[in-house]
Coordinates of C-alpha atoms and ligand atoms in Angstrom, one line a residue:
M1 CA -20.0 -60.4 -7.7
G2 CA -17.5 -59.6 -5.0
L3 CA -14.8 -59.4 -7.5
D4 CA -16.9 -57.1 -9.7
L5 CA -17.4 -54.7 -6.8
N6 CA -13.7 -54.7 -6.0
V7 CA -12.9 -53.8 -9.6
A8 CA -15.5 -51.1 -9.6
T9 CA -14.2 -49.7 -6.3
I10 CA -10.7 -49.7 -7.5
S11 CA -11.5 -48.0 -10.8
L12 CA -13.5 -45.4 -8.9
L13 CA -10.6 -44.8 -6.6
L14 CA -8.3 -44.5 -9.6
L15 CA -10.7 -42.1 -11.2
L16 CA -10.9 -40.0 -8.0
A17 CA -7.1 -40.0 -7.8
S18 CA -6.7 -38.8 -11.3
T19 CA -9.3 -36.1 -11.0
A20 CA -7.6 -34.9 -7.8
N21 CA -4.4 -34.7 -9.8
A22 CA -6.1 -32.9 -12.6
A23 CA -7.6 -30.4 -10.2
S24 CA -4.3 -29.1 -8.9
R25 CA -0.9 -29.0 -10.4
V26 CA 2.5 -27.6 -9.5
F27 CA 4.7 -25.8 -12.0
N28 CA 8.2 -25.7 -10.5
V29 CA 10.5 -23.2 -12.2
R30 CA 13.4 -25.8 -11.7
N31 CA 11.6 -27.9 -14.3
Y32 CA 11.8 -25.0 -16.6
G33 CA 15.6 -24.7 -16.3
A34 CA 15.8 -22.3 -13.3
K35 CA 19.1 -22.8 -11.4
S36 CA 20.3 -21.2 -8.2
N37 CA 22.1 -17.9 -8.7
S38 CA 21.0 -17.6 -12.3
D39 CA 18.6 -15.5 -14.3
I40 CA 15.2 -17.1 -14.2
T41 CA 13.3 -14.7 -16.4
Q42 CA 12.6 -17.2 -19.1
A43 CA 11.9 -20.1 -16.7
A44 CA 9.4 -18.0 -14.6
T45 CA 7.7 -16.7 -17.7
R46 CA 7.2 -20.1 -19.1
A47 CA 6.1 -21.7 -15.9
W48 CA 3.5 -18.9 -15.4
K49 CA 2.2 -19.4 -19.0
D50 CA 1.7 -23.1 -18.5
A51 CA 0.2 -22.7 -15.0
C52 CA -2.2 -20.0 -16.2
A53 CA -3.3 -22.2 -19.2
Y54 CA -3.9 -25.1 -16.9
P55 CA -7.6 -25.8 -16.5
G56 CA -7.6 -26.4 -12.7
S57 CA -5.8 -25.0 -9.7
S58 CA -2.2 -24.3 -10.5
K59 CA 0.8 -23.3 -8.5
V60 CA 4.1 -21.8 -9.7
V61 CA 6.8 -22.7 -7.2
I62 CA 10.1 -20.8 -6.9
P63 CA 12.1 -23.0 -4.5
A64 CA 14.4 -21.7 -1.8
A65 CA 17.6 -20.3 -3.4
K66 CA 18.8 -17.0 -4.8
Y67 CA 17.8 -16.0 -8.3
R68 CA 17.9 -13.0 -10.6
L69 CA 14.8 -11.9 -12.5
G70 CA 14.3 -9.3 -15.2
T71 CA 11.1 -7.4 -16.0
V72 CA 8.2 -9.8 -16.1
N73 CA 4.4 -9.4 -16.7
F74 CA 2.5 -12.3 -15.3
L75 CA -0.8 -11.9 -17.2
G76 CA -4.2 -13.5 -17.0
P77 CA -6.9 -14.3 -17.4
C78 CA -6.0 -17.8 -16.3
K79 CA -8.1 -20.9 -16.7
G80 CA -8.3 -21.5 -12.9
P81 CA -7.1 -20.2 -9.6
I82 CA -3.4 -19.7 -9.6
E83 CA -0.8 -19.5 -6.8
F84 CA 2.6 -17.9 -7.2
N85 CA 4.6 -19.4 -4.3
V86 CA 8.0 -17.8 -3.6
L87 CA 10.3 -19.5 -1.2
G88 CA 13.5 -18.2 -2.7
S89 CA 15.1 -14.7 -2.8
I90 CA 14.5 -13.0 -6.2
Q91 CA 16.8 -10.2 -7.1
S92 CA 16.0 -7.3 -9.5
P93 CA 18.5 -6.0 -12.0
G94 CA 20.6 -3.4 -10.2
D95 CA 21.1 -0.9 -12.9
P96 CA 18.1 1.4 -13.4
K97 CA 19.1 1.7 -17.1
Y98 CA 18.0 -1.9 -17.6
F99 CA 14.4 -0.9 -17.2
K100 CA 12.4 0.4 -20.2
G101 CA 9.2 1.0 -18.2
D102 CA 8.5 1.6 -14.6
T103 CA 7.8 -1.9 -13.6
W104 CA 9.9 -4.8 -12.3
I105 CA 7.2 -7.5 -11.8
S106 CA 3.6 -7.1 -12.5
F107 CA 0.5 -9.3 -12.1
G108 CA -2.3 -8.3 -14.5
R109 CA -5.9 -9.3 -15.1
V110 CA -5.8 -12.3 -12.8
N111 CA -8.8 -13.6 -10.9
H112 CA -8.1 -15.8 -7.8
L113 CA -4.4 -15.2 -7.6
T114 CA -2.5 -16.1 -4.5
V115 CA 1.0 -14.8 -4.0
S116 CA 2.5 -16.7 -1.1
G117 CA 5.6 -17.9 0.5
T118 CA 8.4 -16.9 2.9
G119 CA 10.5 -15.7 0.0
E120 CA 11.5 -12.2 -0.9
F121 CA 11.7 -9.7 -3.7
D122 CA 14.9 -7.7 -3.6
G123 CA 14.5 -4.5 -5.6
Q124 CA 18.3 -3.6 -5.4
G125 CA 17.3 0.0 -4.8
R126 CA 20.6 1.1 -3.4
T127 CA 22.0 1.4 -6.9
A128 CA 19.1 3.7 -7.9
W129 CA 18.6 6.0 -4.9
G130 CA 21.9 7.7 -5.1
R131 CA 21.7 8.1 -8.9
S132 CA 22.3 11.6 -10.2
G133 CA 19.1 13.4 -11.3
C134 CA 17.1 11.5 -8.7
S135 CA 16.4 14.5 -6.6
K136 CA 13.6 15.1 -4.2
T137 CA 11.6 17.1 -6.7
N138 CA 11.7 14.9 -9.7
Y139 CA 10.7 12.0 -7.4
C140 CA 12.6 9.3 -9.3
I141 CA 9.4 8.6 -11.2
H142 CA 11.0 6.7 -13.9
L143 CA 12.4 4.1 -11.6
P144 CA 10.7 0.8 -11.5
I145 CA 8.0 -0.2 -8.9
S146 CA 8.9 -3.6 -7.6
L147 CA 5.5 -5.3 -7.6
R148 CA 2.4 -4.2 -9.5
F149 CA -1.1 -5.6 -9.2
D150 CA -3.2 -4.3 -12.1
F151 CA -6.9 -5.4 -12.4
V152 CA -6.3 -8.3 -10.0
T153 CA -9.5 -9.6 -8.4
N154 CA -10.5 -12.0 -5.5
S155 CA -6.9 -12.5 -4.6
T156 CA -4.5 -12.7 -1.7
V157 CA -0.9 -11.7 -1.2
R158 CA 0.6 -13.2 2.0
D159 CA 3.8 -13.8 3.9
I160 CA 6.1 -12.5 1.2
T161 CA 8.8 -9.7 1.8
S162 CA 9.6 -6.8 -0.5
F163 CA 12.8 -4.9 0.3
N164 CA 14.9 -2.1 -1.2
S165 CA 12.5 -1.2 -4.0
K166 CA 13.9 1.4 -6.4
Q167 CA 10.5 3.3 -6.4
F168 CA 7.3 2.1 -4.7
N169 CA 7.5 -1.4 -3.2
I170 CA 3.9 -2.4 -4.2
N171 CA 1.3 -0.7 -6.4
V172 CA -2.3 -1.7 -6.6
F173 CA -4.4 -0.4 -9.5
G174 CA -7.8 -1.3 -10.8
C175 CA -8.1 -4.2 -8.3
Q176 CA -11.1 -5.6 -6.5
N177 CA -11.1 -7.7 -3.4
L178 CA -7.4 -8.0 -2.9
T179 CA -5.9 -8.7 0.6
F180 CA -2.4 -8.3 1.7
D181 CA -1.9 -10.4 4.8
H182 CA 1.3 -10.7 6.8
V183 CA 3.4 -8.9 4.3
T184 CA 6.8 -7.4 5.2
I185 CA 8.3 -4.4 3.5
K186 CA 11.8 -3.3 4.5
T187 CA 13.3 -0.3 2.8
P188 CA 15.5 2.3 4.5
G189 CA 14.0 5.4 6.0
N190 CA 16.1 7.7 3.8
S191 CA 15.3 6.1 0.5
P192 CA 13.2 8.5 -1.8
N193 CA 9.7 7.8 -3.0
T194 CA 9.7 4.2 -1.8
D195 CA 6.0 3.9 -0.6
G196 CA 5.2 0.6 0.9
I197 CA 1.9 -0.1 -0.7
H198 CA 0.1 2.4 -2.9
I199 CA -3.5 1.8 -3.7
G200 CA -5.5 3.6 -6.4
R201 CA -8.7 3.1 -8.4
S202 CA -9.4 -0.1 -6.4
T203 CA -12.3 -1.4 -4.3
N204 CA -12.3 -3.7 -1.3
I205 CA -8.6 -3.8 -0.6
K206 CA -7.2 -4.9 2.8
V207 CA -3.8 -4.6 4.3
I208 CA -3.7 -6.6 7.5
N209 CA -1.1 -7.9 10.0
S210 CA 1.7 -6.4 8.0
K211 CA 5.0 -4.7 8.9
I212 CA 6.2 -1.8 6.8
S213 CA 9.4 0.2 7.2
T214 CA 10.3 2.5 4.3
G215 CA 11.4 6.0 3.1
D216 CA 8.0 7.3 2.1
D217 CA 4.4 6.5 3.0
C218 CA 4.0 3.0 4.5
I219 CA 0.6 2.9 2.8
S220 CA -0.8 5.6 0.5
I221 CA -4.4 5.6 -0.7
G222 CA -4.9 7.5 -4.0
D223 CA -7.9 8.6 -5.9
G224 CA -10.7 6.1 -6.8
S225 CA -10.0 4.0 -3.7
R226 CA -13.1 2.5 -2.1
D227 CA -13.7 0.3 0.9
I228 CA -10.1 0.1 2.1
L229 CA -9.2 -1.6 5.3
I230 CA -5.8 -1.2 7.0
K231 CA -5.7 -3.2 10.1
G232 CA -2.9 -4.4 12.4
V233 CA -0.2 -2.7 10.4
I234 CA 3.1 -1.8 12.1
C235 CA 4.7 1.2 10.3
G236 CA 8.0 2.9 10.7
P237 CA 10.3 4.4 9.8
G238 CA 8.3 6.1 7.0
H239 CA 5.9 8.8 6.4
G240 CA 2.9 7.1 8.0
I241 CA -0.4 6.0 6.5
S242 CA -1.8 8.6 4.1
V243 CA -4.9 9.3 2.0
G244 CA -3.7 11.3 -1.0
S245 CA -2.2 13.3 -2.2
L246 CA -5.4 14.2 -4.0
G247 CA -6.4 16.9 -6.5
K248 CA -3.3 17.2 -8.6
Y249 CA -4.7 15.6 -11.7
H250 CA -7.8 16.1 -13.8
N251 CA -10.6 13.5 -13.5
E252 CA -9.6 12.0 -10.2
Q253 CA -12.2 9.7 -8.7
P254 CA -13.5 10.0 -5.2
V255 CA -12.0 8.3 -2.2
L256 CA -14.9 6.6 -0.3
G257 CA -14.5 4.5 2.7
V258 CA -11.2 4.1 4.4
K259 CA -10.7 2.4 7.8
V260 CA -7.4 2.4 9.6
I261 CA -7.7 0.3 12.7
G262 CA -5.3 -1.1 15.3
C263 CA -2.1 0.2 13.8
T264 CA 1.2 1.2 15.4
L265 CA 3.4 3.9 14.0
T266 CA 6.9 4.4 15.2
N267 CA 9.4 7.2 14.3
T268 CA 7.4 8.2 11.3
T269 CA 7.2 11.8 10.0
T270 CA 3.4 11.8 10.0
G271 CA 1.0 9.4 11.5
V272 CA -2.4 9.3 9.9
R273 CA -3.1 12.0 7.4
I274 CA -5.2 13.2 4.5
K275 CA -3.4 15.4 2.0
T276 CA -4.8 17.4 -0.9
W277 CA -3.1 19.9 -3.2
P278 CA -4.0 23.6 -3.2
N279 CA -5.2 25.0 -6.5
S280 CA -6.5 21.6 -7.2
Y281 CA -9.0 19.9 -9.5
P282 CA -12.4 19.2 -7.7
G283 CA -12.8 16.0 -5.9
I284 CA -14.3 14.1 -2.9
A285 CA -12.7 12.3 0.0
S286 CA -15.3 10.9 2.4
D287 CA -15.9 8.3 5.1
M288 CA -12.4 7.9 6.5
H289 CA -12.0 6.6 10.0
F290 CA -8.8 6.2 12.0
E291 CA -9.2 4.2 15.3
N292 CA -7.2 2.6 18.0
I293 CA -3.8 3.8 16.8
I294 CA -0.6 4.0 18.8
M295 CA 1.9 6.7 17.9
N296 CA 5.5 6.4 19.1
N297 CA 7.7 9.4 18.5
V298 CA 5.8 10.6 15.4
D299 CA 6.5 14.1 14.1
N300 CA 2.8 14.9 13.2
P301 CA 0.6 12.2 14.5
I302 CA -2.8 13.5 13.2
L303 CA -2.9 15.6 10.1
I304 CA -5.4 16.8 7.5
D305 CA -3.4 19.0 5.2
Q306 CA -5.3 20.6 2.3
G307 CA -2.4 22.8 1.5
Y308 CA -0.1 20.0 0.7
C309 CA 2.6 21.5 -1.6
P310 CA 6.0 19.9 -1.2
W311 CA 8.9 21.9 -2.7
N312 CA 6.5 24.7 -3.8
Q313 CA 5.3 22.9 -6.9
C314 CA 1.9 24.7 -6.6
K315 CA 0.1 27.9 -5.8
P316 CA -0.5 27.6 -2.1
Q317 CA -2.7 30.7 -1.9
I318 CA -5.5 29.1 -4.1
P319 CA -7.5 26.7 -2.0
S320 CA -8.0 23.0 -2.6
K321 CA -11.3 22.0 -4.2
I322 CA -11.3 18.5 -2.6
K323 CA -14.3 18.2 -0.3
I324 CA -13.4 16.2 2.8
N325 CA -16.4 14.8 4.8
N326 CA -17.1 12.2 7.5
V327 CA -13.8 11.7 9.1
S328 CA -13.1 10.4 12.6
F329 CA -10.0 10.0 14.7
K330 CA -10.7 7.9 17.7
N331 CA -8.6 6.5 20.5
I332 CA -5.2 7.7 19.2
R333 CA -2.5 7.8 21.7
G334 CA 1.2 7.9 22.3
T335 CA 4.0 10.4 21.8
S336 CA 4.6 13.2 19.3
R337 CA 8.1 14.2 18.3
T338 CA 7.0 17.8 17.6
K339 CA 4.5 20.0 19.4
D340 CA 2.2 19.8 16.3
A341 CA 0.3 16.7 17.5
V342 CA -3.0 17.5 15.9
E343 CA -3.5 19.6 12.8
I344 CA -6.7 19.7 10.8
I345 CA -6.1 22.3 8.1
C346 CA -9.0 22.3 5.7
S347 CA -9.8 24.2 2.5
R348 CA -11.0 27.8 2.7
A349 CA -13.1 27.1 -0.3
L350 CA -14.6 23.8 1.0
P351 CA -14.3 23.5 4.7
C352 CA -14.2 19.9 6.1
T353 CA -17.5 18.6 7.5
N354 CA -18.4 15.9 10.0
V355 CA -14.9 15.6 11.4
E356 CA -14.7 14.0 14.9
L357 CA -11.9 13.9 17.4
R358 CA -12.5 11.4 20.2
D359 CA -10.2 10.2 22.9
I360 CA -6.9 11.6 21.8
D361 CA -3.8 11.4 24.0
L362 CA -0.6 12.5 22.4
K363 CA 2.2 13.6 24.7
Y364 CA 5.1 15.8 23.8
N365 CA 8.1 16.4 26.0
G366 CA 10.1 19.0 24.1
K367 CA 11.3 22.3 25.6
D368 CA 8.9 24.2 23.3
G369 CA 6.0 22.1 24.5
P370 CA 3.2 21.3 25.4
A371 CA 1.6 19.6 22.4
T372 CA -0.9 21.6 20.4
S373 CA -4.0 21.0 18.4
R374 CA -4.9 23.3 15.5
C375 CA -8.1 23.4 13.4
V376 CA -8.5 25.6 10.3
H377 CA -11.8 25.8 8.3
V378 CA -13.2 23.0 10.3
N379 CA -15.4 22.7 13.4
P380 CA -14.8 19.2 14.6
L381 CA -17.1 17.3 17.0
I382 CA -15.0 16.7 20.1
G383 CA -15.5 13.8 22.5
G384 CA -13.8 12.0 25.3
H385 CA -10.3 12.7 26.6
Q386 CA -8.4 15.3 24.7
N387 CA -4.6 15.8 25.1
P388 CA -3.7 18.2 23.6
P389 CA -6.9 20.2 24.3
A390 CA -8.8 20.0 21.0
C391 CA -8.2 22.9 18.5
S392 CA -6.6 24.9 21.3
I393 CA -4.6 27.5 19.3
K394 CA -7.0 28.2 16.5
S395 CA -10.1 28.5 18.6
L396 CA -8.3 31.1 20.6
K397 CA -7.1 32.9 17.5
K398 CA -10.6 32.8 16.1
K399 CA -12.1 34.5 19.1
I400 CA -9.5 37.3 18.9
Ligands
LIG1 C1 -13.1 -12.2 -2.3 O1 -12.1 -13.1 -2.8 C2 -12.2 -14.4 -2.1 C3 -11.2 -15.3 -2.6 O2 -9.9 -14.7 -2.5 C4 -13.6 -15.0 -2.2 O3 -13.6 -16.1 -1.4 C5 -14.6 -14.0 -1.8 O4 -15.9 -14.5 -2.0 C6 -14.5 -12.7 -2.5 N1 -15.4 -11.7 -2.0 C7 -16.1 -10.9 -2.8 C8 -17.0 -9.9 -2.1 O5 -16.1 -10.9 -4.0
LIG2 C1 -14.9 -12.3 -7.6 O1 -15.6 -13.2 -6.8 C2 -17.0 -12.8 -6.7 C3 -17.6 -13.7 -5.6 O2 -17.2 -15.1 -5.7 C4 -17.6 -13.0 -8.0 O3 -19.0 -12.6 -8.0 C5 -16.9 -12.1 -9.0 O4 -17.4 -12.3 -10.3 C6 -15.4 -12.4 -9.0 N1 -14.7 -11.4 -9.8 C7 -14.2 -11.7 -11.0 C8 -13.6 -10.5 -11.7 O5 -14.2 -12.8 -11.5
LIG3 C1 13.0 4.9 16.8 O1 13.9 5.9 17.1 C2 14.6 5.7 18.3 C3 15.5 6.9 18.5 O2 16.1 7.4 17.4 C4 15.5 4.4 18.1 O3 16.2 4.2 19.3 C5 14.5 3.3 17.8 O4 15.2 2.1 17.6 C6 13.6 3.6 16.6 N1 12.6 2.5 16.5 C7 12.3 2.0 15.3 C8 11.3 0.9 15.4 O5 12.7 2.4 14.3
LIG4 C1 -19.6 7.9 7.6 O1 -18.8 6.8 7.2 C2 -19.3 5.6 7.7 C3 -18.3 4.5 7.4 O2 -18.0 4.4 6.0 C4 -20.6 5.3 7.2 O3 -21.1 4.0 7.7 C5 -21.6 6.4 7.6 O4 -22.8 6.1 7.0 C6 -21.0 7.7 7.1 N1 -21.9 8.8 7.6 C7 -22.5 9.7 6.8 C8 -23.3 10.7 7.5 O5 -22.3 9.7 5.6

């Protein structure tokens, strides 16, 4: 009897051990031929394929070392939750001519993806930024984005670093329930069009506890973004945290629900802003709230700009048709690098509605000071402390 029980117990334990094994498996790129300082495109592609086909939790591991990686598309759907764990430093091809499309690495149609690890994605942007033909106006749009997430759901990206992307560092498209936690982005302040994280056509996206320094927007939120939370982000240098630009293209979807909370911006050209093109297609941007934000030496800390028209690519005299509604700026303080601390410039055709300014304290110490606040085609609700005095210049002009 006793012996029988023992045998039964042992076989049960063995069964449990084997199911535990079956439930989670590691796919190390080294086992697919990846070597330090070599190109691991094939190894990473094959490791992903096997991990994705594995009917349980799987983990692709890229151990600590330097590697080179060409264009790869890590595609789902996968048979189970999948983790992409990067401990090494992965280097992009330097020459922009290598790239046939505008992507270096993409993750597509994956549910329950985790990208993790203390490793880094090195976009080798220096070789691209100085390239001839890559001027301000053509935006270097044909350069590759370092990391794309397309139709990724219920997923997390944490701890990784992206630096020196040739174009955007990270692009989010068609995603749902994707969180970026403790991500670092490091790209020089003078690199063109290198947004940190661009979000578009996506719902329930969070960027939390992350540090972004770059040459364009730290975070930009494009059309079709809903329920976006940006919290605990440190940004700078860069162009700040932006909604838009909106209205340039036909059939854009509304932006609904953006919260930017507890962020610090240092040495950025703008702080928090909403930008829409003049002479635009119709659209909606609503329910956007900016709260508890510190500005250090920011050129234009608070900005709604419905006449956004860089390099005169548009007809600025024709007003924007994007309707902006339900926006608040609360508890925003620090220093402005120009006297234009608060500018709420709305569309003549569709004035902004339900805009609130509460507890604003932005100091400016220049000789042409003090800081000013300007409101055009908007009549914001004002509350709490206001430095500069809310809408000072415009309300005076209006009365005249
Ligand atoms: C979001 O994804 C996480 C897994 O990453 C999951 O636990 C959670 O239930 C998802 N939330 C929603 C609203 O789908
Ligand atoms: C994401 O997770 C939620 C909650 O677990 C689930 O309802 C939803 O179907 C998942 N999304 C996808 C695309 O699998
Ligand atoms: C901001 O700019 C000042 C003055 O140029 C510089 O001393 C400081 O290091 C910068 N801070 C960051 C975080 O870039
Ligand atoms: C304004 O936005 C907040 C946050 O999304 C939302 O809860 C609230 O209902 C909106 N207010 C109106 C009047 O739409």
